[in-house]
Amino acid sequence: MDVTTAALDRATARVRAFDGAETRELHGEGLHDAIVAACGVLSEARRLAAPIAAAVARDAGGQGLRGGITRQAGHRSPEYFIASLLGGTVAEARTLIGAGLAMDPDEPEDPDDPDDPDEGGAGDGGGGEDDPDSPDPDPKPARPKPRPPVPGSLAEALGNGTIAVDAAALVRATLAELLDVVDRATLWEIEKRLVAKAARLSLYDLRKACWRERATADPAGWREREKRIRARRTLTLGEDAEGMVTLTARLDPLSAAPLRAWLDAQTTEAFRSARDAGVTEQRSAAQIRVDALAALASHGLDCESPASGVKTTLMVTIDRDALTGELGLASCDGIGVPVTPATARQLAVDAEILPAVCGGESEVLDLGRARRLFTRAQRRALSLRDGGCAWCSAPISWTETHHIAHWGRDDGCTDLCNGVLLCRSCHLRLHDTGWEVEIHGGVVWFRPPASVDPQRVAILGGRRRTAPEEMPAPPPLPTSPSTRRCSGNHVRT
């Protein structure tokens, strides 16, 4: 593909407006504009370098190989060569190469393409044999000039700046995993979905969406993947130079889910207890986890003592039919990767099984204004909808149940349509920064203030972001009070 610096030139022009500015004197809108412009230059520079990095990999004979200028420069692979130039990691170089291959893919030309000249056609009359200035009679065939990217494709989105380099590399890796698993039409639909999500999701949430697509499209392969990563689980104990014991672990989801849920619960409870008592918790979250793990081990040495720590519930969400069969997927609180029904059944062996469809005849989920606090059943229902913090995707155990319209000040109701799960940080951010929460068709949206986005386009929240399906269009900005069920900022349609 052709190298073009137009986008980088535009980004450089924007940051040039701050040439000579003293960074310590930048504040408010000026500081915001400066960091946006500076990061824009970095983003466009990486986008420019990506296809060139892919060309270096091709020159070496492929990723991980050693040939061409990579060998001449004395490096073991193009990844190491590019990492040395960046002053970064091999992983960063691999991401750059992957994005470049997404922008300029190695795809064979369609033999039925009418624009593909036939052998001996125009411009190929064989006159070269009589030309005394003709070069090598058997030249290396030139790489065909690539076609323009297909609308909606990964190459188009990365080329026009809709998505970032890291997101493109992640989507390309996901599509490569499914290349030999699904047919071309299905792969194209997955590509379009992931490209649309890549433009609107954080890299963290996009990775979860990619996992979901892989697990849904190839359930047999996902089961084998679970077996492989479980076989690689490790935990080692060591000792550093100061005599501190080091603990290093890599845990599969089955092993990590109950441990993470328990540690998160102890951390949350410690901070909540300190806050309720009007004191400051002196320990960091990392120190609380150490104390909780040590207490758990002490309890294990003396099982006749009272249980250690606060009671913890592990939320595993799965369809009833999937729980008894092999098709379908489950999700587990605190674990971003989807799990197979077999793993879900193992997690459920020693746990309370909570029904995936909450709100039967025995559980009333809409309480109106009869009660201020959300019930445990309501919180479970919100957990199924939001999947954790609906804004930042923090685990369910980190979250608090927030009334969108305040129960006392705004006469808000204690119903699911007026509740959302938020971690402590996002809860405070919502109150302090002018963002609003809206519920449309059971889907959570976050509406930014005009200072962040003059158009105030809503941003999708909750579990719906990573589902293996099309992302819904943002709801329009409410213009009439009739669309509001409660006073305040709670919008319901």
CSV table of N, CA, C and O in Angstrom, one decimal, residues 275-353:
chain,number,residue,atom,x,y,z
A,275,ARG,N,-15.3,3.2,56.0
A,275,ARG,CA,-16.0,4.3,55.6
A,275,ARG,C,-17.3,4.5,56.5
A,275,ARG,O,-17.6,5.6,56.9
A,276,ASP,N,-17.9,3.4,56.8
A,276,ASP,CA,-19.1,3.5,57.7
A,276,ASP,C,-18.7,3.9,59.1
A,276,ASP,O,-19.5,4.5,59.8
A,277,ALA,N,-17.5,3.5,59.5
A,277,ALA,CA,-17.1,3.9,60.9
A,277,ALA,C,-16.5,5.3,60.9
A,277,ALA,O,-16.1,5.8,62.0
A,278,GLY,N,-16.4,6.0,59.8
A,278,GLY,CA,-15.9,7.3,59.7
A,278,GLY,C,-14.4,7.4,59.9
A,278,GLY,O,-13.9,8.5,60.3
A,279,VAL,N,-13.7,6.4,59.6
A,279,VAL,CA,-12.2,6.4,59.7
A,279,VAL,C,-11.7,6.1,58.3
A,279,VAL,O,-12.4,5.7,57.4
A,280,THR,N,-10.4,6.2,58.2
A,280,THR,CA,-9.7,5.9,56.9
A,280,THR,C,-9.0,4.6,57.0
A,280,THR,O,-8.2,4.4,58.0
A,281,GLU,N,-9.2,3.7,56.1
A,281,GLU,CA,-8.5,2.4,56.0
A,281,GLU,C,-7.0,2.7,55.7
A,281,GLU,O,-6.7,3.2,54.6
A,282,GLN,N,-6.2,2.3,56.6
A,282,GLN,CA,-4.7,2.6,56.4
A,282,GLN,C,-4.0,1.7,55.5
A,282,GLN,O,-3.0,2.0,54.9
A,283,ARG,N,-4.6,0.5,55.3
A,283,ARG,CA,-4.0,-0.5,54.4
A,283,ARG,C,-4.4,-0.2,52.9
A,283,ARG,O,-5.5,0.3,52.6
A,284,SER,N,-3.5,-0.5,52.0
A,284,SER,CA,-3.8,-0.5,50.6
A,284,SER,C,-4.6,-1.7,50.2
A,284,SER,O,-4.7,-2.7,51.0
A,285,ALA,N,-5.2,-1.7,49.0
A,285,ALA,CA,-6.0,-2.9,48.6
A,285,ALA,C,-5.1,-4.1,48.5
A,285,ALA,O,-5.5,-5.2,48.9
A,286,ALA,N,-3.8,-3.9,48.1
A,286,ALA,CA,-2.9,-5.0,48.0
A,286,ALA,C,-2.6,-5.6,49.4
A,286,ALA,O,-2.4,-6.8,49.5
A,287,GLN,N,-2.4,-4.7,50.4
A,287,GLN,CA,-2.1,-5.2,51.7
A,287,GLN,C,-3.3,-5.9,52.3
A,287,GLN,O,-3.2,-6.9,53.0
A,288,ILE,N,-4.6,-5.5,52.0
A,288,ILE,CA,-5.8,-6.1,52.5
A,288,ILE,C,-5.8,-7.6,51.9
A,288,ILE,O,-6.2,-8.5,52.6
A,289,ARG,N,-5.5,-7.7,50.6
A,289,ARG,CA,-5.5,-9.0,50.0
A,289,ARG,C,-4.5,-10.0,50.7
A,289,ARG,O,-4.8,-11.1,50.9
A,290,VAL,N,-3.3,-9.5,51.0
A,290,VAL,CA,-2.3,-10.3,51.7
A,290,VAL,C,-2.9,-10.7,53.1
A,290,VAL,O,-2.8,-11.9,53.5
A,291,ASP,N,-3.5,-9.8,53.9
A,291,ASP,CA,-4.0,-10.1,55.2
A,291,ASP,C,-5.1,-11.1,55.1
A,291,ASP,O,-5.3,-12.1,55.9
A,292,ALA,N,-6.0,-11.0,54.0
A,292,ALA,CA,-7.1,-11.9,53.8
A,292,ALA,C,-6.6,-13.3,53.5
A,292,ALA,O,-7.1,-14.3,54.0
A,293,LEU,N,-5.6,-13.4,52.6
A,293,LEU,CA,-5.1,-14.7,52.2
A,293,LEU,C,-4.4,-15.4,53.4
A,293,LEU,O,-4.5,-16.6,53.6
A,294,ALA,N,-3.7,-14.6,54.2
A,294,ALA,CA,-3.1,-15.1,55.4
A,294,ALA,C,-4.1,-15.6,56.4
A,294,ALA,O,-3.9,-16.7,57.0
A,295,ALA,N,-5.2,-14.9,56.5
A,295,ALA,CA,-6.3,-15.3,57.4
A,295,ALA,C,-6.9,-16.6,56.9
A,295,ALA,O,-7.3,-17.5,57.7
A,296,LEU,N,-7.1,-16.7,55.6
A,296,LEU,CA,-7.7,-17.9,55.1
A,296,LEU,C,-6.8,-19.1,55.3
A,296,LEU,O,-7.3,-20.2,55.6
A,297,ALA,N,-5.5,-18.9,55.1
A,297,ALA,CA,-4.6,-20.0,55.4
A,297,ALA,C,-4.6,-20.4,56.8
A,297,ALA,O,-4.5,-21.6,57.2
A,298,SER,N,-4.6,-19.4,57.7
A,298,SER,CA,-4.7,-19.7,59.2
A,298,SER,C,-5.9,-20.5,59.5
A,298,SER,O,-5.9,-21.4,60.3
A,299,HIS,N,-7.0,-20.1,58.9
A,299,HIS,CA,-8.3,-20.8,59.1
A,299,HIS,C,-8.2,-22.3,58.6
A,299,HIS,O,-8.7,-23.2,59.3
A,300,GLY,N,-7.5,-22.5,57.5
A,300,GLY,CA,-7.3,-23.8,57.0
A,300,GLY,C,-6.5,-24.7,57.9
A,300,GLY,O,-6.7,-25.9,57.9
A,301,LEU,N,-5.6,-24.1,58.7
A,301,LEU,CA,-4.8,-24.9,59.6
A,301,LEU,C,-5.6,-25.3,60.9
A,301,LEU,O,-5.1,-26.1,61.6
A,302,ASP,N,-6.7,-24.6,61.1
A,302,ASP,CA,-7.5,-24.9,62.3
A,302,ASP,C,-9.0,-24.8,61.9
A,302,ASP,O,-9.7,-23.8,62.1
A,303,CYS,N,-9.5,-25.8,61.2
A,303,CYS,CA,-10.8,-25.8,60.6
A,303,CYS,C,-11.9,-25.7,61.7
A,303,CYS,O,-13.1,-25.5,61.3
A,304,GLU,N,-11.6,-25.9,63.0
A,304,GLU,CA,-12.6,-25.8,64.0
A,304,GLU,C,-12.9,-24.4,64.4
A,304,GLU,O,-13.9,-24.1,65.1
A,305,SER,N,-12.1,-23.5,63.9
A,305,SER,CA,-12.3,-22.1,64.3
A,305,SER,C,-13.4,-21.5,63.4
A,305,SER,O,-13.7,-22.1,62.4
A,306,PRO,N,-14.0,-20.3,63.8
A,306,PRO,CA,-15.0,-19.7,63.0
A,306,PRO,C,-14.5,-19.4,61.6
A,306,PRO,O,-13.3,-19.2,61.4
A,307,ALA,N,-15.4,-19.4,60.6
A,307,ALA,CA,-15.0,-19.1,59.2
A,307,ALA,C,-14.3,-17.7,59.2
A,307,ALA,O,-14.6,-16.8,59.9
A,308,SER,N,-13.3,-17.6,58.3
A,308,SER,CA,-12.6,-16.3,58.1
A,308,SER,C,-13.1,-15.5,57.0
A,308,SER,O,-13.4,-15.9,55.9
A,309,GLY,N,-13.3,-14.2,57.3
A,309,GLY,CA,-13.8,-13.3,56.3
A,309,GLY,C,-15.3,-13.2,56.1
A,309,GLY,O,-16.0,-13.9,56.8
A,310,VAL,N,-15.7,-12.3,55.3
A,310,VAL,CA,-17.1,-12.1,55.0
A,310,VAL,C,-17.6,-13.1,54.0
A,310,VAL,O,-16.8,-13.6,53.2
A,311,LYS,N,-18.9,-13.5,54.1
A,311,LYS,CA,-19.4,-14.5,53.2
A,311,LYS,C,-19.4,-14.0,51.7
A,311,LYS,O,-19.7,-12.8,51.5
A,312,THR,N,-19.1,-14.8,50.8
A,312,THR,CA,-18.9,-14.4,49.4
A,312,THR,C,-19.8,-15.3,48.5
A,312,THR,O,-20.0,-16.5,48.7
A,313,THR,N,-20.5,-14.6,47.6
A,313,THR,CA,-21.3,-15.4,46.6
A,313,THR,C,-20.6,-15.2,45.2
A,313,THR,O,-20.2,-14.1,44.8
A,314,LEU,N,-20.4,-16.3,44.5
A,314,LEU,CA,-19.8,-16.3,43.2
A,314,LEU,C,-20.9,-16.4,42.2
A,314,LEU,O,-21.7,-17.3,42.2
A,315,MET,N,-21.0,-15.4,41.4
A,315,MET,CA,-22.1,-15.3,40.4
A,315,MET,C,-21.7,-15.9,39.1
A,315,MET,O,-20.8,-15.4,38.4
A,316,VAL,N,-22.3,-17.1,38.7
A,316,VAL,CA,-22.0,-17.7,37.4
A,316,VAL,C,-23.3,-17.7,36.6
A,316,VAL,O,-24.4,-18.1,37.1
A,317,THR,N,-23.3,-17.1,35.5
A,317,THR,CA,-24.5,-16.9,34.6
A,317,THR,C,-24.4,-17.8,33.4
A,317,THR,O,-23.5,-17.8,32.7
A,318,ILE,N,-25.5,-18.6,33.3
A,318,ILE,CA,-25.6,-19.6,32.2
A,318,ILE,C,-27.0,-19.9,31.9
A,318,ILE,O,-27.8,-19.9,32.8
A,319,ASP,N,-27.4,-20.1,30.6
A,319,ASP,CA,-28.7,-20.6,30.3
A,319,ASP,C,-29.0,-22.0,30.9
A,319,ASP,O,-28.1,-22.8,31.0
A,320,ARG,N,-30.2,-22.2,31.2
A,320,ARG,CA,-30.6,-23.5,31.8
A,320,ARG,C,-30.2,-24.7,30.9
A,320,ARG,O,-29.7,-25.7,31.3
A,321,ASP,N,-30.5,-24.5,29.6
A,321,ASP,CA,-30.3,-25.6,28.6
A,321,ASP,C,-28.8,-25.8,28.5
A,321,ASP,O,-28.3,-27.0,28.4
A,322,ALA,N,-28.0,-24.7,28.5
A,322,ALA,CA,-26.5,-24.9,28.4
A,322,ALA,C,-25.9,-25.6,29.6
A,322,ALA,O,-24.9,-26.3,29.5
A,323,LEU,N,-26.5,-25.4,30.7
A,323,LEU,CA,-26.0,-26.0,32.0
A,323,LEU,C,-26.0,-27.5,31.9
A,323,LEU,O,-25.2,-28.2,32.4
A,324,THR,N,-27.0,-28.1,31.2
A,324,THR,CA,-27.2,-29.5,31.1
A,324,THR,C,-26.6,-30.1,29.8
A,324,THR,O,-26.6,-31.3,29.7
A,325,GLY,N,-26.2,-29.2,28.9
A,325,GLY,CA,-25.6,-29.7,27.6
A,325,GLY,C,-24.2,-29.2,27.4
A,325,GLY,O,-23.5,-28.8,28.4
A,326,GLU,N,-23.8,-29.2,26.2
A,326,GLU,CA,-22.4,-28.7,25.8
A,326,GLU,C,-22.4,-27.5,25.0
A,326,GLU,O,-21.4,-26.9,24.7
A,327,LEU,N,-23.6,-27.0,24.5
A,327,LEU,CA,-23.6,-25.9,23.7
A,327,LEU,C,-23.9,-24.7,24.6
A,327,LEU,O,-24.7,-24.7,25.5
A,328,GLY,N,-23.4,-23.5,24.2
A,328,GLY,CA,-23.6,-22.3,25.0
A,328,GLY,C,-22.4,-21.9,25.8
A,328,GLY,O,-21.4,-22.7,25.8
A,329,LEU,N,-22.5,-20.8,26.4
A,329,LEU,CA,-21.4,-20.3,27.2
A,329,LEU,C,-21.9,-19.7,28.6
A,329,LEU,O,-23.1,-19.4,28.7
A,330,ALA,N,-21.0,-19.7,29.5
A,330,ALA,CA,-21.3,-19.1,30.8
A,330,ALA,C,-20.3,-17.9,31.1
A,330,ALA,O,-19.3,-17.8,30.5
A,331,SER,N,-20.7,-17.0,31.9
A,331,SER,CA,-19.8,-16.0,32.4
A,331,SER,C,-19.7,-16.0,33.9
A,331,SER,O,-20.7,-16.4,34.6
A,332,CYS,N,-18.6,-15.6,34.4
A,332,CYS,CA,-18.3,-15.7,35.8
A,332,CYS,C,-17.8,-14.3,36.3
A,332,CYS,O,-17.0,-13.7,35.7
A,333,ASP,N,-18.4,-13.9,37.4
A,333,ASP,CA,-18.0,-12.6,38.0
A,333,ASP,C,-16.5,-12.5,38.2
A,333,ASP,O,-15.9,-13.4,38.8
A,334,GLY,N,-15.9,-11.4,37.7
A,334,GLY,CA,-14.4,-11.2,37.9
A,334,GLY,C,-13.6,-11.9,36.9
A,334,GLY,O,-12.4,-11.7,36.9
A,335,ILE,N,-14.1,-12.7,36.0
A,335,ILE,CA,-13.3,-13.4,35.0
A,335,ILE,C,-13.8,-12.9,33.7
A,335,ILE,O,-15.0,-13.2,33.3
A,336,GLY,N,-13.0,-12.2,32.9
A,336,GLY,CA,-13.4,-11.7,31.7
A,336,GLY,C,-13.7,-12.7,30.6
A,336,GLY,O,-14.5,-12.5,29.7
A,337,VAL,N,-12.9,-13.8,30.6
A,337,VAL,CA,-13.0,-14.8,29.5
A,337,VAL,C,-14.3,-15.6,29.7
A,337,VAL,O,-14.6,-16.0,30.9
A,338,PRO,N,-15.1,-15.9,28.7
A,338,PRO,CA,-16.2,-16.8,28.8
A,338,PRO,C,-15.8,-18.2,29.2
A,338,PRO,O,-14.7,-18.6,28.8
A,339,VAL,N,-16.6,-19.0,29.8
A,339,VAL,CA,-16.3,-20.4,30.2
A,339,VAL,C,-17.3,-21.3,29.6
A,339,VAL,O,-18.5,-20.9,29.3
A,340,THR,N,-16.9,-22.6,29.4
A,340,THR,CA,-17.8,-23.6,28.8
A,340,THR,C,-18.8,-24.1,29.9
A,340,THR,O,-18.5,-23.9,31.1
A,341,PRO,N,-19.9,-24.8,29.4
A,341,PRO,CA,-20.8,-25.4,30.4
A,341,PRO,C,-20.1,-26.3,31.4
A,341,PRO,O,-20.5,-26.4,32.5
A,342,ALA,N,-19.1,-27.1,30.9
A,342,ALA,CA,-18.4,-28.0,31.7
A,342,ALA,C,-17.7,-27.3,32.9
A,342,ALA,O,-17.8,-27.7,34.0
A,343,THR,N,-17.1,-26.2,32.6
A,343,THR,CA,-16.4,-25.4,33.7
A,343,THR,C,-17.4,-24.8,34.6
A,343,THR,O,-17.2,-24.8,35.8
A,344,ALA,N,-18.6,-24.3,34.1
A,344,ALA,CA,-19.6,-23.8,34.9
A,344,ALA,C,-20.2,-24.8,35.9
A,344,ALA,O,-20.4,-24.5,37.0
A,345,ARG,N,-20.3,-26.1,35.4
A,345,ARG,CA,-20.8,-27.1,36.3
A,345,ARG,C,-19.8,-27.4,37.4
A,345,ARG,O,-20.2,-27.7,38.5
A,346,GLN,N,-18.5,-27.4,37.1
A,346,GLN,CA,-17.5,-27.6,38.1
A,346,GLN,C,-17.5,-26.5,39.1
A,346,GLN,O,-17.4,-26.7,40.3
A,347,LEU,N,-17.7,-25.2,38.7
A,347,LEU,CA,-17.8,-24.1,39.6
A,347,LEU,C,-19.0,-24.2,40.5
A,347,LEU,O,-19.0,-23.8,41.7
A,348,ALA,N,-20.1,-24.9,40.0
A,348,ALA,CA,-21.3,-25.0,40.7
A,348,ALA,C,-21.4,-26.1,41.7
A,348,ALA,O,-22.3,-26.2,42.5
A,349,VAL,N,-20.4,-27.0,41.7
A,349,VAL,CA,-20.4,-28.2,42.6
A,349,VAL,C,-20.5,-27.8,44.0
A,349,VAL,O,-21.3,-28.3,44.8
A,350,ASP,N,-19.7,-26.8,44.5
A,350,ASP,CA,-19.7,-26.4,45.9
A,350,ASP,C,-20.3,-25.0,46.1
A,350,ASP,O,-20.0,-24.3,47.1
A,351,ALA,N,-21.2,-24.6,45.2
A,351,ALA,CA,-21.7,-23.2,45.3
A,351,ALA,C,-23.3,-23.3,45.2
A,351,ALA,O,-23.8,-24.2,44.6
A,352,GLU,N,-23.9,-22.2,45.7
A,352,GLU,CA,-25.3,-22.1,45.5
A,352,GLU,C,-25.6,-21.8,44.0
A,352,GLU,O,-25.0,-20.9,43.5
A,353,ILE,N,-26.5,-22.5,43.4
A,353,ILE,CA,-26.8,-22.2,42.0
A,353,ILE,C,-28.0,-21.2,42.0
A,353,ILE,O,-29.1,-21.4,42.5
